[in-house]
N, CA, C and O atoms as a DFTB+ gen file, in Angstrom:
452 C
 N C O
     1  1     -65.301      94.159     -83.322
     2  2     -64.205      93.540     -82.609
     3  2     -64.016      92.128     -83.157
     4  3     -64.991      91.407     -83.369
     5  1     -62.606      91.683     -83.415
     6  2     -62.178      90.489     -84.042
     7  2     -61.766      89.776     -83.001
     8  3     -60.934      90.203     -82.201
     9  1     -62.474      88.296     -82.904
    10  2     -62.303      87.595     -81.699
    11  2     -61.629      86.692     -81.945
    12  3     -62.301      85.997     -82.707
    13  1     -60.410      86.095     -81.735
    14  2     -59.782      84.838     -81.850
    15  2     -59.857      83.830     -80.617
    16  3     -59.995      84.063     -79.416
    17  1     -59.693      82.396     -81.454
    18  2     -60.030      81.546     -80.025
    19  2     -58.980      80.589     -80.444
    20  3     -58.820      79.903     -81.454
    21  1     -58.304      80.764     -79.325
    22  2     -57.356      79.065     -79.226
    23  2     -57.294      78.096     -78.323
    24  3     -56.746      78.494     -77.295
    25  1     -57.600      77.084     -78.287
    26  2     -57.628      75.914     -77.410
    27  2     -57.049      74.458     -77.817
    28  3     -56.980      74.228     -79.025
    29  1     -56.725      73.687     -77.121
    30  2     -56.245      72.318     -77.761
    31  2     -56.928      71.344     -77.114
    32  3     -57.095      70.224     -77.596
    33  1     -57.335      71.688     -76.060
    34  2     -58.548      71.097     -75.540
    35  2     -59.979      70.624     -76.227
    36  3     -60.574      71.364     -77.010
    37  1     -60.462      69.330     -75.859
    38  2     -61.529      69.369     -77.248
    39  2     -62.823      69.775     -76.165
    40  3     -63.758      70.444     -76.606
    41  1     -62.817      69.510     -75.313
    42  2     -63.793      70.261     -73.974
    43  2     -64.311      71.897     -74.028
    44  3     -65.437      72.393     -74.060
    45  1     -62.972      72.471     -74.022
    46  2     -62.987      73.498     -74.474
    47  2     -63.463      74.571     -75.715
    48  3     -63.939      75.704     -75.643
    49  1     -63.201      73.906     -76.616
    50  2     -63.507      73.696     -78.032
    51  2     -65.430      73.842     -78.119
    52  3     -66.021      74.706     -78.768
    53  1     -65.890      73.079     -77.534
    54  2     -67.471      73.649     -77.129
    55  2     -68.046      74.593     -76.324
    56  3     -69.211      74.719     -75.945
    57  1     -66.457      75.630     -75.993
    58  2     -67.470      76.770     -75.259
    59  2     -67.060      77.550     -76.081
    60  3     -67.563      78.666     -75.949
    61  1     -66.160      77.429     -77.109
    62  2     -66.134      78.884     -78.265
    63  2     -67.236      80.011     -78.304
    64  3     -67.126      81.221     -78.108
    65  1     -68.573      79.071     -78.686
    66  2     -69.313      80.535     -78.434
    67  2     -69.707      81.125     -77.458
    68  3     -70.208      82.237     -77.620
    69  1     -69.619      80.664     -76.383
    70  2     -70.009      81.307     -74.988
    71  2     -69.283      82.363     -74.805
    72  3     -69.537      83.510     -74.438
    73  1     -67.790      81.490     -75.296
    74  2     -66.510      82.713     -74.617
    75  2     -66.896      84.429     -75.150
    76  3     -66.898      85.543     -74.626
    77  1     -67.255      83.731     -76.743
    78  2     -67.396      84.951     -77.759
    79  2     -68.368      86.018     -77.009
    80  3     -68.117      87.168     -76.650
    81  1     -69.627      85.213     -76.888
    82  2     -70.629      85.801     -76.678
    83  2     -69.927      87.040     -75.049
    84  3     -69.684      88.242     -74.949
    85  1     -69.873      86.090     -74.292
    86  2     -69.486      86.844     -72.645
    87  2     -68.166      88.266     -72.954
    88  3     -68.009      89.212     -72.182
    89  1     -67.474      88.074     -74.088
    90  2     -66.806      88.558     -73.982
    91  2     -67.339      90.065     -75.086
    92  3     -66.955      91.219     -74.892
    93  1     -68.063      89.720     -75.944
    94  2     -68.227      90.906     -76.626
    95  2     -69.666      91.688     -75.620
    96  3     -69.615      92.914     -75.527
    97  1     -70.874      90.957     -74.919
    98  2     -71.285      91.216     -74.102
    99  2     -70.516      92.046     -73.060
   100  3     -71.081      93.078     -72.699
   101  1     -69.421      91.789     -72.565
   102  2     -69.203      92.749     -71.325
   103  2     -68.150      93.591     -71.752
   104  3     -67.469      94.174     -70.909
   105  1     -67.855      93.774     -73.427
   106  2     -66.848      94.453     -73.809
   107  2     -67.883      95.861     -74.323
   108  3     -67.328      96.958     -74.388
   109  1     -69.585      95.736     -74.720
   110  2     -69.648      96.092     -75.806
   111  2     -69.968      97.744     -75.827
   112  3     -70.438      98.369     -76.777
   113  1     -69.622      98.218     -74.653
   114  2     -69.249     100.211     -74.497
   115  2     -67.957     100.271     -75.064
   116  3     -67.816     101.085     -75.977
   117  1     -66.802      99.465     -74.665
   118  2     -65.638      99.804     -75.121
   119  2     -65.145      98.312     -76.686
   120  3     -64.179      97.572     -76.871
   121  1     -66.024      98.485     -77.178
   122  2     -65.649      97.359     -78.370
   123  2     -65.253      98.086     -79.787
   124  3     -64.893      97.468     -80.790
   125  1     -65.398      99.666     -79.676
   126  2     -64.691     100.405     -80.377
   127  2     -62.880     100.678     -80.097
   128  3     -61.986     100.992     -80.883
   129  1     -62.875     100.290     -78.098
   130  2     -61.103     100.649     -78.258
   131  2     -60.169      99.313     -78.516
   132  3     -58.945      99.322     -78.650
   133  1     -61.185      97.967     -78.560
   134  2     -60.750      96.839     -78.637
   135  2     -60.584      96.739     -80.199
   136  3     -61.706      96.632     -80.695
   137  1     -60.084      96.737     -80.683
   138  2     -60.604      95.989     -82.110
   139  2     -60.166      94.610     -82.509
   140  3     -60.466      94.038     -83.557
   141  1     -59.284      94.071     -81.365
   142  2     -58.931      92.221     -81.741
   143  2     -58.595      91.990     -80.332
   144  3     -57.873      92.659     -79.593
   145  1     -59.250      90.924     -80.103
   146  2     -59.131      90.003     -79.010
   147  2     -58.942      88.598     -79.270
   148  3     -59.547      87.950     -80.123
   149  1     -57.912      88.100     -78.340
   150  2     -57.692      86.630     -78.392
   151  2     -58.199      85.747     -77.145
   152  3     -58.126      86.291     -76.043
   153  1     -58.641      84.602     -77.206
   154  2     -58.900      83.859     -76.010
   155  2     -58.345      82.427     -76.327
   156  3     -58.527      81.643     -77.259
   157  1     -57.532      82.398     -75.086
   158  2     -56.758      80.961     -75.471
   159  2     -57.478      80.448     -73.545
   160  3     -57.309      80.960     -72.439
   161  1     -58.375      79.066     -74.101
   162  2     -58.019      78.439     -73.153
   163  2     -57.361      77.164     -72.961
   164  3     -56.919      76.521     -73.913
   165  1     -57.279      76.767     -71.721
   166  2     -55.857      75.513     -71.126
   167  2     -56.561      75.145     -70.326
   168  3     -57.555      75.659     -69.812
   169  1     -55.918      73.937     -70.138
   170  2     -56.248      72.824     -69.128
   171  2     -54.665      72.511     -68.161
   172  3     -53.895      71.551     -68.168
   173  1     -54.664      73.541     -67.552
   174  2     -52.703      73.186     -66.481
   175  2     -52.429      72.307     -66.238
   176  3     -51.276      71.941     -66.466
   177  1     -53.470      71.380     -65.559
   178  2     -53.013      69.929     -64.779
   179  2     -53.026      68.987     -65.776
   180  3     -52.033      68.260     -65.755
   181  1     -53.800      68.765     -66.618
   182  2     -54.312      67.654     -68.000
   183  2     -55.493      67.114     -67.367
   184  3     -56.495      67.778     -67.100
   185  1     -55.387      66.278     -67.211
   186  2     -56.454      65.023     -66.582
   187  2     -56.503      64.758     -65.363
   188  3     -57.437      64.066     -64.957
   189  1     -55.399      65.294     -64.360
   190  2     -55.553      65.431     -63.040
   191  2     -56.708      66.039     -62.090
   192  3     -57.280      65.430     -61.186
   193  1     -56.910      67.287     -62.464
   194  2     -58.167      67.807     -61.728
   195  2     -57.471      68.701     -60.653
   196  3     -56.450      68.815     -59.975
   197  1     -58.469      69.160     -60.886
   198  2     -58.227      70.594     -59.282
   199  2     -58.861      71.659     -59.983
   200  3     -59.705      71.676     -60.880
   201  1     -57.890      73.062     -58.989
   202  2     -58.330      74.284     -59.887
   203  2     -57.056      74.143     -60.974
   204  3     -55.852      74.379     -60.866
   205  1     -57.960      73.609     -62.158
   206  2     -56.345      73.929     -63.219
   207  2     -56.968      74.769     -64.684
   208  3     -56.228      75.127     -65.600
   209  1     -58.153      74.936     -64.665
   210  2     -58.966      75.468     -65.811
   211  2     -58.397      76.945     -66.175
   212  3     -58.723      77.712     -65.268
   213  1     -57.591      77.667     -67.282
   214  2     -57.244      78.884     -67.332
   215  2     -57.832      79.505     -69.105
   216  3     -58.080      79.117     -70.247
   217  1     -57.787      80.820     -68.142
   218  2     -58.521      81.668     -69.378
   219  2     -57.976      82.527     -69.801
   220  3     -58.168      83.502     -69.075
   221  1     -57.260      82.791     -70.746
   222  2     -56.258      84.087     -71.324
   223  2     -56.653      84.711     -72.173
   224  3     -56.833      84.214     -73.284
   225  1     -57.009      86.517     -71.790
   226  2     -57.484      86.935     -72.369
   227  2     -56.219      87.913     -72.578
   228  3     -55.458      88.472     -71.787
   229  1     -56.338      87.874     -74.209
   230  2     -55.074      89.141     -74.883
   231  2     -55.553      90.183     -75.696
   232  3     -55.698      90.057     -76.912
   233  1     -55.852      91.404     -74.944
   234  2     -56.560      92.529     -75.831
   235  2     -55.612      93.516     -76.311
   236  3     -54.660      93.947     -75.661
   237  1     -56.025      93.938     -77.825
   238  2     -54.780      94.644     -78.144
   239  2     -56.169      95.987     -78.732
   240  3     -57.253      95.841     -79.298
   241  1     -55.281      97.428     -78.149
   242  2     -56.532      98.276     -78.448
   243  2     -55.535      99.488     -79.589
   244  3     -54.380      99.230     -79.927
   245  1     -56.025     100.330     -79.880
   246  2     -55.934     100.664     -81.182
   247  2     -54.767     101.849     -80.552
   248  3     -53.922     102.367     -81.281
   249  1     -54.868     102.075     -79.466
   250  2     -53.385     102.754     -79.066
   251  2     -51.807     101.944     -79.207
   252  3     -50.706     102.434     -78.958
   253  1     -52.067     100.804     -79.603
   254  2     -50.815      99.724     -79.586
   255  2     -50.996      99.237     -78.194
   256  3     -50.735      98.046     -78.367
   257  1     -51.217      99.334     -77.172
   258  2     -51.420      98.435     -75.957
   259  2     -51.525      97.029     -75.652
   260  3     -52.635      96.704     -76.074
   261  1     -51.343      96.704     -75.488
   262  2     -52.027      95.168     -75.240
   263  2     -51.972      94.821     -73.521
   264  3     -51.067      95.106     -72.737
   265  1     -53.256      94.113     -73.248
   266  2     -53.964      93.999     -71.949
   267  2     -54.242      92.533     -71.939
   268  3     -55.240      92.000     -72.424
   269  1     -53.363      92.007     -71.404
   270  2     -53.194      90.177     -71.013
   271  2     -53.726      90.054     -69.524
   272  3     -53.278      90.832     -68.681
   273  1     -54.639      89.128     -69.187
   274  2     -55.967      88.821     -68.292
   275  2     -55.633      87.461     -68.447
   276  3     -55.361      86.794     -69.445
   277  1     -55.736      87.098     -66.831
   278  2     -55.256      85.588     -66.752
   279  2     -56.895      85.197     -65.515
   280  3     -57.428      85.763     -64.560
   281  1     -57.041      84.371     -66.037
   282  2     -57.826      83.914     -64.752
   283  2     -58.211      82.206     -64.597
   284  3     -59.036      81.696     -65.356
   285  1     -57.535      81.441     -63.566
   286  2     -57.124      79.644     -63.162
   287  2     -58.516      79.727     -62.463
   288  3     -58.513      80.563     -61.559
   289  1     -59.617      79.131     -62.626
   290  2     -60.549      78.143     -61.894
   291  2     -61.212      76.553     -62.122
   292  3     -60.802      75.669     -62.874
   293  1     -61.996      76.543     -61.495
   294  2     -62.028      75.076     -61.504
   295  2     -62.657      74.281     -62.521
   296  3     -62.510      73.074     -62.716
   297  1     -63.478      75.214     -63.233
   298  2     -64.508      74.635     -64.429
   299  2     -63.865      75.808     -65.614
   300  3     -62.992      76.569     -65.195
   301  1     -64.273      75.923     -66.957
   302  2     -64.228      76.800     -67.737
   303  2     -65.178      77.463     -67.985
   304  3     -65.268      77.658     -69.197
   305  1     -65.953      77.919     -67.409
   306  2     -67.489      78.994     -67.491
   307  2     -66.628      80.147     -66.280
   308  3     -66.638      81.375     -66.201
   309  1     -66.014      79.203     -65.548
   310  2     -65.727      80.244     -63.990
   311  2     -64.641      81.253     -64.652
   312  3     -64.742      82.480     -64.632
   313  1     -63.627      80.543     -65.220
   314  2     -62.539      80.944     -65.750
   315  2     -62.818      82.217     -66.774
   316  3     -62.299      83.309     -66.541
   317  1     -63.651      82.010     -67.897
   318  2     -63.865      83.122     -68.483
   319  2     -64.679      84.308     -67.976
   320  3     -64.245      85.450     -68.129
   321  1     -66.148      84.010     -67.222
   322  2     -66.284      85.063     -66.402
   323  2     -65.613      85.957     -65.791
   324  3     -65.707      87.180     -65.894
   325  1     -64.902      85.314     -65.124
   326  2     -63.704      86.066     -64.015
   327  2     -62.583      87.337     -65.198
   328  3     -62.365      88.549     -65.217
   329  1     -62.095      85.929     -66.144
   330  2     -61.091      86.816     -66.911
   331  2     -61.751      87.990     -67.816
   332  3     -61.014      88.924     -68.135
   333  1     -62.986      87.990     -68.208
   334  2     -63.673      89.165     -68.853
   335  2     -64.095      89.961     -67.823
   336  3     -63.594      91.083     -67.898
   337  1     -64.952      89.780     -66.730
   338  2     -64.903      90.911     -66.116
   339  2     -63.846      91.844     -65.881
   340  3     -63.791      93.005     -66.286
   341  1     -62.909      91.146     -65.103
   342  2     -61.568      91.764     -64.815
   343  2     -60.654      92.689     -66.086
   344  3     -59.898      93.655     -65.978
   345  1     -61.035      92.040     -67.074
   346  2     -60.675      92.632     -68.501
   347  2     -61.459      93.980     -68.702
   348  3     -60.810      95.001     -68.933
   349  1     -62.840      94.024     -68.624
   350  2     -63.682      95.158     -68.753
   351  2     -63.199      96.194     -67.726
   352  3     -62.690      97.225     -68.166
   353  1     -63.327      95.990     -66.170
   354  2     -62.316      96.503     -65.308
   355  2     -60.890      97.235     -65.703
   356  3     -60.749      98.455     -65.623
   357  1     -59.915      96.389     -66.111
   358  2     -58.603      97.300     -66.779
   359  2     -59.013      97.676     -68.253
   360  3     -58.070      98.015     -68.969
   361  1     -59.458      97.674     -68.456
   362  2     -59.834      98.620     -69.931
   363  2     -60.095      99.856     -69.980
   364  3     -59.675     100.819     -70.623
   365  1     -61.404      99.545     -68.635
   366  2     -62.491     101.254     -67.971
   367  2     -61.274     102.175     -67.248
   368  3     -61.359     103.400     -67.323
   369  1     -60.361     101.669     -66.684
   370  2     -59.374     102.431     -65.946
   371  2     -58.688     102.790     -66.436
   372  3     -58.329     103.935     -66.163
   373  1     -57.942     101.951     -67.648
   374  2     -56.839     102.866     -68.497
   375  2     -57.793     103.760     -69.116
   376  3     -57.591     104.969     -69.000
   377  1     -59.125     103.216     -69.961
   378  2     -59.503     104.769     -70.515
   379  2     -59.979     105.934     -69.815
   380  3     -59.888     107.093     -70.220
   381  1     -60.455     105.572     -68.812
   382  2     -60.292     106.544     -67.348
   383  2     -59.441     107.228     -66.997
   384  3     -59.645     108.178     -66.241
   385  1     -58.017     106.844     -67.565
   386  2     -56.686     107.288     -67.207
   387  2     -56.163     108.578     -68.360
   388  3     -55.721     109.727     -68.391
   389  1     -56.568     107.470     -69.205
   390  2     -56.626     108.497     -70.317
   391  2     -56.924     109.955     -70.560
   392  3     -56.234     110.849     -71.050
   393  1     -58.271     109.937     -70.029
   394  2     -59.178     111.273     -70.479
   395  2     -58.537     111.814     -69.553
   396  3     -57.959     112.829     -69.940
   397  1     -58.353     111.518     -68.237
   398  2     -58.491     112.206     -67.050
   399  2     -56.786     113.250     -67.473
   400  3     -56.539     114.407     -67.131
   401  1     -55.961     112.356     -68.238
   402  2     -54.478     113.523     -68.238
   403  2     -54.740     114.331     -69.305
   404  3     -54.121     115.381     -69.475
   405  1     -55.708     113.897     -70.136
   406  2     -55.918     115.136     -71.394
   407  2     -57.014     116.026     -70.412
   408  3     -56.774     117.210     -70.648
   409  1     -57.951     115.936     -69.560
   410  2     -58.593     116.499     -68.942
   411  2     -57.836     118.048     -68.460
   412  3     -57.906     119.192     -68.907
   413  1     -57.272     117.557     -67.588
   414  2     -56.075     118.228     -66.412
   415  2     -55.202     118.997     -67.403
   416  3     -54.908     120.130     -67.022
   417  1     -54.588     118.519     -68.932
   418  2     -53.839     119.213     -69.305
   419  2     -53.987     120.206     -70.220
   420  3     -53.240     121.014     -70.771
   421  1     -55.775     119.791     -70.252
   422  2     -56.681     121.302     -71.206
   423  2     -56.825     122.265     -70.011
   424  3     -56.672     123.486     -70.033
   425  1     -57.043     121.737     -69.306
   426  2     -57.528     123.076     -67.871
   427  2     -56.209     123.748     -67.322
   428  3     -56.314     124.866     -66.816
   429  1     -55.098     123.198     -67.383
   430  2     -53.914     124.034     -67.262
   431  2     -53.761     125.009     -68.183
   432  3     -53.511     126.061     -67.595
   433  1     -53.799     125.169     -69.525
   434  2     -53.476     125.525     -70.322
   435  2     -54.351     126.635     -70.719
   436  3     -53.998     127.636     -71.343
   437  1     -55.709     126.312     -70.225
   438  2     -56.767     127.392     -70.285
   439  2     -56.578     127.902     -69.217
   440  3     -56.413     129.106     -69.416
   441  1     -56.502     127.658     -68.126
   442  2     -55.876     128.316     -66.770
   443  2     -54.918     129.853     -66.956
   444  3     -55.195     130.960     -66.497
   445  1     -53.759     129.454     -67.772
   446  2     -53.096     129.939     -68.196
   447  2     -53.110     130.978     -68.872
   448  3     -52.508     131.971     -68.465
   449  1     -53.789     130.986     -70.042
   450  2     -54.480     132.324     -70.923
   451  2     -54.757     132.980     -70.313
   452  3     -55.277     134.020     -70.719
C-alpha cells in the first residue's frame, strides 16, 4: 500500500510516521484492496484553538472506489485514530457487501439447476 501525506502544518509534519504506521497497522487484512492512500492533515482554526485538528483520509481501492474519512478533534493523535479506525470499519463493510451479493447470486443460480 502507497501512502501519501499532505500537511502544511509544520506540527503536523512530525507525525508523518505515526500516521503511516496507525494506518497501515489497522489497514493490514485489507492492504491488498487498498493499494494508495492519502492523508492530508489541517489545522481549521490556525492558531486559535479548540476542536479544530482534522484528519483526511482518501482511500482509493482497486475496484475504482474511493473512501474519504474525515475525522475534527482536538489534538492530532485523536484525529487520526478516529479517522483510521472508522476507515477500517467502511472498508470491512463494503467488502462485506461485496461477497455477500456474489454470495446470494451463486446460490440462486445453483438453486436453479
Amino acid at each position: 500500500m502507497q501512502i501519501l501525506f499532505k500537511s502544511r502544518s509544520p506540527k503536523a509534519n512530525e507525525l508523518r510516521e505515526v500516521a503511516q504506521q496507525r494506518l497501515r497497522f489497522s489497514l493490514r487484512r485489507l492492504s491488498w484492496l487498498v493499494p494508495r492512500a492519502t492523508v492530508r492533515l489541517s489545522d481549521v482554526n490556525g492558531p486559535r484553538g479548540g476542536i479544530d485538528k482534522r484528519c483526511q483520509l482518501e482511500l482509493r481501492t482497486d475496484g475504482g472506489v474511493t473512501a474519504i474519512v474525515t475525522s475534527v478533534a482536538s489534538d492530532w493523535r485523536t484525529a487520526i485514530d478516529h479517522a483510521v479506525a472508522r476507515a477500517g470499519r467502511i472498508l470491512m463493510r463494503q467488502w462485506r457487501r461485496g461477497k455477500l451479493a456474489q454470495r446470494t447470486g451463486q446460490r440462486a443460480i445453483t438453486m436453479q439447476a
